[in-house]
Amino acid sequence: MGRTLSIDEERFPLAAAFTISRGSKTEAAVLTCIVSEGENAGRGECVPYARYGETLDSVRAEIEAMREAIGRGMTREALLDAMEPGAARNALDCALWDLEAKSGAGRVAGRISPLPPRPLETAYTITLGTPEAMAAQARAQASRPLLKVKVGTEDDESRIRAVAEAVPRSRIILDANEGWSEESLARHLDIAARCRVALIEQPLPAGQDEALRGIARTVPVCADESVHTAHDLDRLTGLYDAVNIKLDKAGGLTAALVLSERARALGFRVMVGCMVGTSLAMAPAVLLAQGADFVDLDGPLLLARDRQPALRYEGSTVHPPESALWG
């Protein structure tokens, strides 16, 4: 019996508006792939991202184009050559991992690591707003040990200071989402250092990374939009201290594992992040994030409702997925 493929569009309302330097949204719009074979079915979720030219329709079309090949039994490894990195390949890749697990190949965690997966501490996102609004958001989450703070304006000093003062016991990641310029970079790096920031994500637009070379900094800088797959790493050496690995950018867990291993070999710290999606999207990322330096897998915490079954979160601690969810 051959494999069948179904594609579902699902929308999950957010608990509050999610705002970054490029805009705001109030729901997570996702595509879910289900690859079935006999009595077994594997699922994978992706979040099309306009920043990379993706829409729900375009990603659905990419997945649909693979229907016949999937039906003939295409492997995850073959997907790497057949599809470009991105959300579509991520959904199919993760669905195939899950199908393999459900078909008797063993839990995914045991296949990618000899160590049992453990609970992880995830960052929690403070979205972009006025300094006062961001400080209020931060105070409401003051019990969380790690906060990821969205910035990305040409004058973020008041925002950084307001949040740092509001949560003196929390570690802070700043995510500029490409919103700073070469002219504002040194000033913002200095402010971040003074406010005990632990990491700065993607301060400059992708393609303008060379401005980071030779700049003295006491806060490590992490590539996000500038890194998608392992092929991007060589040109980022000497520019960034860390890389943010997201399944929707890498195009699935298979490619993300290669990216993580190569990044470590080149001396980068590793962060595992996410788009705003459900527990189904986070589940494979939790396994990828075992041993990561920074974990940002709070997508389900930002939703008004998650899918069921869901990952188990206890405060900022996320537990590995049960087989009923994924893998």
Coordinates of C-alpha atoms in Angstrom, one line a residue:
M1 CA 0.0 0.0 0.0
G2 CA 1.4 3.4 -1.0
R3 CA 1.6 6.5 1.1
T4 CA -1.0 9.3 1.0
L5 CA -0.6 13.0 1.8
S6 CA -3.0 15.5 3.2
I7 CA -2.5 19.2 3.8
D8 CA -4.5 21.1 6.3
E9 CA -4.6 24.9 6.9
E10 CA -5.2 25.7 10.5
R11 CA -5.4 29.0 12.4
F12 CA -4.7 29.5 16.1
P13 CA -5.5 32.8 17.8
L14 CA -2.8 34.4 19.8
A15 CA -3.3 35.4 23.5
A16 CA -2.1 38.9 22.6
A17 CA -0.9 40.7 19.5
F18 CA 2.6 39.7 18.5
T19 CA 4.6 42.7 17.3
I20 CA 8.1 42.8 15.9
S21 CA 10.0 45.5 13.8
R22 CA 8.3 44.2 10.6
G23 CA 4.7 44.2 11.8
S24 CA 2.1 42.6 14.0
K25 CA -0.2 39.6 13.9
T26 CA -3.0 38.2 16.0
E27 CA -3.0 34.5 14.9
A28 CA -0.7 31.7 14.0
A29 CA -1.6 30.5 10.5
V30 CA 0.0 27.1 9.9
L31 CA 0.0 24.2 7.4
T32 CA -0.1 20.7 8.7
C33 CA 1.1 17.7 6.6
I34 CA -0.1 14.2 7.3
V35 CA 1.7 11.4 5.5
S36 CA -0.2 8.1 6.0
E37 CA 0.9 4.5 5.2
G38 CA -1.5 1.7 6.2
E39 CA -2.6 2.3 9.8
N40 CA 0.2 4.7 10.6
A41 CA 0.3 8.4 10.1
G42 CA 3.0 11.0 10.6
R43 CA 2.4 14.8 11.1
G44 CA 4.5 17.9 10.6
E45 CA 3.6 21.5 11.0
C46 CA 5.1 24.6 9.3
V47 CA 4.6 28.3 9.5
P48 CA 4.9 30.1 6.1
Y49 CA 6.9 33.3 6.6
A50 CA 6.4 36.4 4.4
R51 CA 10.0 37.6 5.2
Y52 CA 11.2 34.7 3.0
G53 CA 8.6 35.2 0.3
E54 CA 6.3 32.5 1.6
T55 CA 2.5 32.5 1.8
L56 CA 0.1 29.8 2.8
D57 CA -0.8 29.3 -0.9
S58 CA 2.8 29.1 -2.1
V59 CA 3.9 26.7 0.6
R60 CA 0.8 24.5 0.0
A61 CA 1.8 24.4 -3.7
E62 CA 5.3 23.3 -2.9
I63 CA 4.0 20.5 -0.7
E64 CA 1.4 19.5 -3.3
A65 CA 4.1 19.3 -5.9
M66 CA 5.7 16.4 -3.9
R67 CA 2.5 14.4 -3.6
E68 CA 3.4 11.8 -6.2
A69 CA 6.9 11.4 -5.0
I70 CA 5.7 11.0 -1.4
G71 CA 3.2 8.4 -2.6
R72 CA 6.1 6.5 -4.2
G73 CA 8.0 6.4 -0.9
M74 CA 10.4 9.4 -1.1
T75 CA 12.8 9.5 1.8
R76 CA 13.8 12.4 4.0
E77 CA 17.2 12.4 2.5
A78 CA 15.8 12.6 -1.0
L79 CA 13.7 15.6 0.0
L80 CA 16.9 17.5 0.6
D81 CA 17.7 17.4 -3.1
A82 CA 14.1 17.7 -4.3
M83 CA 13.0 20.8 -2.4
E84 CA 14.5 24.1 -1.3
P85 CA 15.0 24.8 2.4
G86 CA 11.9 26.4 3.9
A87 CA 8.5 25.8 5.5
A88 CA 7.2 23.3 2.9
R89 CA 10.1 21.0 3.3
N90 CA 10.0 21.3 7.0
A91 CA 6.4 20.1 7.2
L92 CA 7.1 17.1 5.0
D93 CA 10.4 16.2 6.6
C94 CA 8.9 16.2 10.1
A95 CA 5.9 14.2 8.9
L96 CA 8.2 11.6 7.6
W97 CA 10.2 11.4 10.8
D98 CA 6.9 11.0 12.7
L99 CA 5.7 8.3 10.3
E100 CA 8.9 6.4 10.7
A101 CA 8.5 6.4 14.5
K102 CA 4.9 5.4 14.3
S103 CA 5.8 2.6 11.9
G104 CA 8.3 0.9 14.3
A105 CA 11.6 2.6 13.6
G106 CA 11.8 3.8 17.2
R107 CA 11.3 7.1 18.9
V108 CA 13.0 10.0 17.1
A109 CA 14.8 11.1 20.2
G110 CA 16.6 7.8 20.5
R111 CA 17.6 7.9 16.8
I112 CA 19.3 11.3 16.9
S113 CA 21.0 11.0 20.3
P114 CA 22.3 8.3 22.6
L115 CA 21.1 10.4 25.6
P116 CA 17.5 10.5 26.7
P117 CA 15.8 13.9 26.1
R118 CA 15.5 16.2 29.1
P119 CA 13.3 19.2 29.9
L120 CA 14.6 22.5 28.7
E121 CA 14.4 26.1 29.8
T122 CA 12.9 28.2 27.1
A123 CA 12.9 32.0 26.6
Y124 CA 9.6 33.8 26.7
T125 CA 9.0 36.6 24.2
I126 CA 8.3 40.3 25.1
T127 CA 6.9 41.9 21.9
L128 CA 7.8 45.3 20.6
G129 CA 5.9 48.3 21.9
T130 CA 6.5 51.5 23.9
P131 CA 9.1 51.3 26.6
E132 CA 6.3 51.5 29.2
A133 CA 4.3 48.7 27.6
M134 CA 7.3 46.5 27.2
A135 CA 8.3 47.0 30.9
A136 CA 4.8 46.1 31.9
Q137 CA 5.0 42.9 29.8
A138 CA 8.3 42.0 31.3
R139 CA 7.1 42.6 34.9
A140 CA 4.2 40.2 34.3
Q141 CA 6.8 37.6 33.4
A142 CA 9.4 38.4 36.0
S143 CA 9.4 34.9 37.4
R144 CA 10.8 33.6 34.1
P145 CA 14.6 33.2 34.0
L146 CA 15.0 34.1 30.4
L147 CA 13.2 36.7 28.3
K148 CA 13.5 37.4 24.6
V149 CA 12.9 41.1 24.0
K150 CA 11.8 42.3 20.6
V151 CA 13.5 45.5 19.6
G152 CA 14.5 46.8 16.2
T153 CA 14.0 50.6 16.0
E154 CA 16.7 53.2 15.4
D155 CA 16.4 54.2 19.1
D156 CA 15.9 51.2 21.3
E157 CA 17.8 52.6 24.3
S158 CA 14.7 53.4 26.3
R159 CA 13.1 50.1 25.6
I160 CA 16.2 48.1 26.6
R161 CA 16.7 50.1 29.8
A162 CA 13.0 49.9 30.8
V163 CA 12.9 46.1 30.4
A164 CA 16.2 45.6 32.2
E165 CA 15.0 47.7 35.1
A166 CA 11.7 45.9 35.3
V167 CA 13.2 42.4 35.5
P168 CA 16.6 42.6 37.3
R169 CA 16.7 38.8 38.0
S170 CA 15.9 37.7 34.4
R171 CA 18.5 37.1 31.6
I172 CA 17.7 39.0 28.5
I173 CA 18.0 38.2 24.8
L174 CA 17.5 41.1 22.4
D175 CA 16.1 40.3 19.0
A176 CA 16.4 43.3 16.6
N177 CA 14.9 41.4 13.6
E178 CA 17.3 43.3 11.2
G179 CA 16.1 46.6 12.6
W180 CA 19.3 48.4 13.5
S181 CA 21.7 50.1 11.1
E182 CA 25.5 50.2 10.9
E183 CA 25.3 53.8 12.4
S184 CA 23.2 52.7 15.4
L185 CA 25.0 49.4 16.0
A186 CA 27.8 50.5 18.3
R187 CA 25.5 52.5 20.5
H188 CA 23.0 49.7 20.9
L189 CA 25.8 47.2 21.6
D190 CA 27.1 49.4 24.4
I191 CA 23.6 49.8 25.9
A192 CA 23.1 46.1 25.8
A193 CA 26.3 45.4 27.6
R194 CA 25.4 47.9 30.3
C195 CA 22.0 46.2 30.7
R196 CA 23.4 42.7 31.2
V197 CA 22.0 41.4 27.9
A198 CA 23.1 37.8 27.3
L199 CA 22.7 37.7 23.5
I200 CA 21.7 39.9 20.6
E201 CA 19.9 38.4 17.6
Q202 CA 20.3 39.7 14.0
P203 CA 21.0 43.4 14.6
L204 CA 21.6 44.2 11.0
P205 CA 19.7 43.3 7.8
A206 CA 20.8 40.0 6.2
G207 CA 23.4 40.8 3.6
Q208 CA 24.9 43.6 5.6
D209 CA 26.6 41.3 8.0
E210 CA 30.1 42.4 7.0
A211 CA 29.6 45.5 9.2
L212 CA 30.0 43.2 12.2
R213 CA 33.5 42.3 11.4
G214 CA 36.1 43.7 13.8
I215 CA 33.5 45.5 16.0
A216 CA 34.5 45.1 19.7
R217 CA 31.6 43.7 21.7
T218 CA 31.1 42.3 25.1
V219 CA 27.6 40.8 24.2
P220 CA 27.6 37.9 21.7
V221 CA 25.7 38.4 18.5
C222 CA 23.6 35.7 16.9
A223 CA 22.6 35.2 13.3
D224 CA 19.0 34.5 12.5
E225 CA 17.7 35.8 9.1
S226 CA 21.3 35.4 7.8
V227 CA 21.5 31.7 8.4
H228 CA 19.2 29.0 7.0
T229 CA 21.3 25.9 6.3
A230 CA 24.8 24.6 6.9
H231 CA 25.9 26.2 3.5
D232 CA 25.6 29.7 5.1
L233 CA 28.0 29.1 7.9
D234 CA 31.4 29.6 6.3
R235 CA 30.6 33.2 5.3
L236 CA 29.4 34.0 8.8
T237 CA 32.6 32.9 10.5
G238 CA 34.2 35.9 12.2
L239 CA 30.9 37.9 12.0
Y240 CA 28.7 36.1 14.5
D241 CA 29.2 34.3 17.7
A242 CA 26.0 32.1 17.5
V243 CA 23.4 31.0 15.1
N244 CA 19.7 30.6 15.5
I245 CA 18.4 27.3 14.0
K246 CA 14.8 27.2 13.1
L247 CA 13.2 24.2 11.4
D248 CA 11.1 26.4 9.1
K249 CA 14.3 28.1 7.8
A250 CA 16.4 24.9 7.6
G251 CA 13.7 23.0 5.9
G252 CA 13.1 20.3 8.5
L253 CA 14.8 18.3 11.3
T254 CA 17.1 16.4 8.9
A255 CA 18.8 19.5 7.6
A256 CA 18.7 21.2 11.0
L257 CA 20.7 18.4 12.6
V258 CA 23.4 18.9 9.9
L259 CA 23.4 22.6 10.5
S260 CA 23.7 22.2 14.3
E261 CA 26.7 19.8 14.0
R262 CA 28.5 22.0 11.5
A263 CA 27.9 25.1 13.5
R264 CA 29.4 23.5 16.6
A265 CA 32.4 22.3 14.6
L266 CA 33.0 25.9 13.4
G267 CA 32.8 27.2 17.0
F268 CA 29.4 28.9 16.9
R269 CA 27.1 28.7 19.9
V270 CA 23.7 27.3 19.0
M271 CA 20.3 28.7 19.6
V272 CA 17.2 26.8 18.6
G273 CA 14.2 29.0 17.9
C274 CA 10.8 28.9 16.3
M275 CA 8.1 30.7 14.5
V276 CA 4.8 31.3 16.3
G277 CA 3.2 27.8 16.0
T278 CA 1.7 25.0 18.0
S279 CA 3.2 22.2 20.0
L280 CA 3.4 20.1 16.9
A281 CA 5.9 22.5 15.4
M282 CA 7.9 22.8 18.6
A283 CA 8.1 19.0 19.3
P284 CA 10.9 18.2 16.9
A285 CA 12.7 21.4 17.8
V286 CA 12.7 20.4 21.5
L287 CA 14.7 17.3 20.5
L288 CA 17.0 19.4 18.3
A289 CA 17.6 21.8 21.2
Q290 CA 19.0 19.2 23.5
G291 CA 22.4 20.6 24.4
A292 CA 21.7 24.0 22.8
D293 CA 23.2 27.1 24.4
F294 CA 19.9 29.0 24.1
V295 CA 16.4 27.7 23.6
D296 CA 13.5 29.8 22.3
L297 CA 10.5 27.5 21.9
D298 CA 7.7 29.5 23.5
G299 CA 5.3 29.4 20.5
P300 CA 2.5 27.5 22.3
L301 CA 2.8 29.9 25.3
L302 CA 1.8 32.8 23.1
L303 CA -1.4 31.1 21.8
A304 CA -4.9 31.5 23.2
R305 CA -5.3 27.8 22.6
D306 CA -2.9 25.1 21.6
R307 CA -3.6 21.9 19.7
Q308 CA -4.2 18.7 21.6
P309 CA -2.3 16.7 22.7
A310 CA 0.2 19.4 23.5
L311 CA 3.7 19.7 24.9
R312 CA 3.9 20.0 28.7
Y313 CA 5.1 23.4 29.9
E314 CA 5.8 24.1 33.5
G315 CA 6.6 27.8 33.7
S316 CA 9.5 28.2 31.3
T317 CA 10.3 24.5 31.3
V318 CA 9.3 22.6 28.2
H319 CA 9.2 18.8 28.4
P320 CA 10.1 16.4 25.5
P321 CA 7.1 15.3 23.4
E322 CA 5.1 12.2 24.1
S323 CA 4.6 9.9 21.1
A324 CA 0.9 10.8 20.8
L325 CA 2.0 14.3 19.8
W326 CA 5.1 13.6 17.6
G327 CA 8.1 11.3 17.2

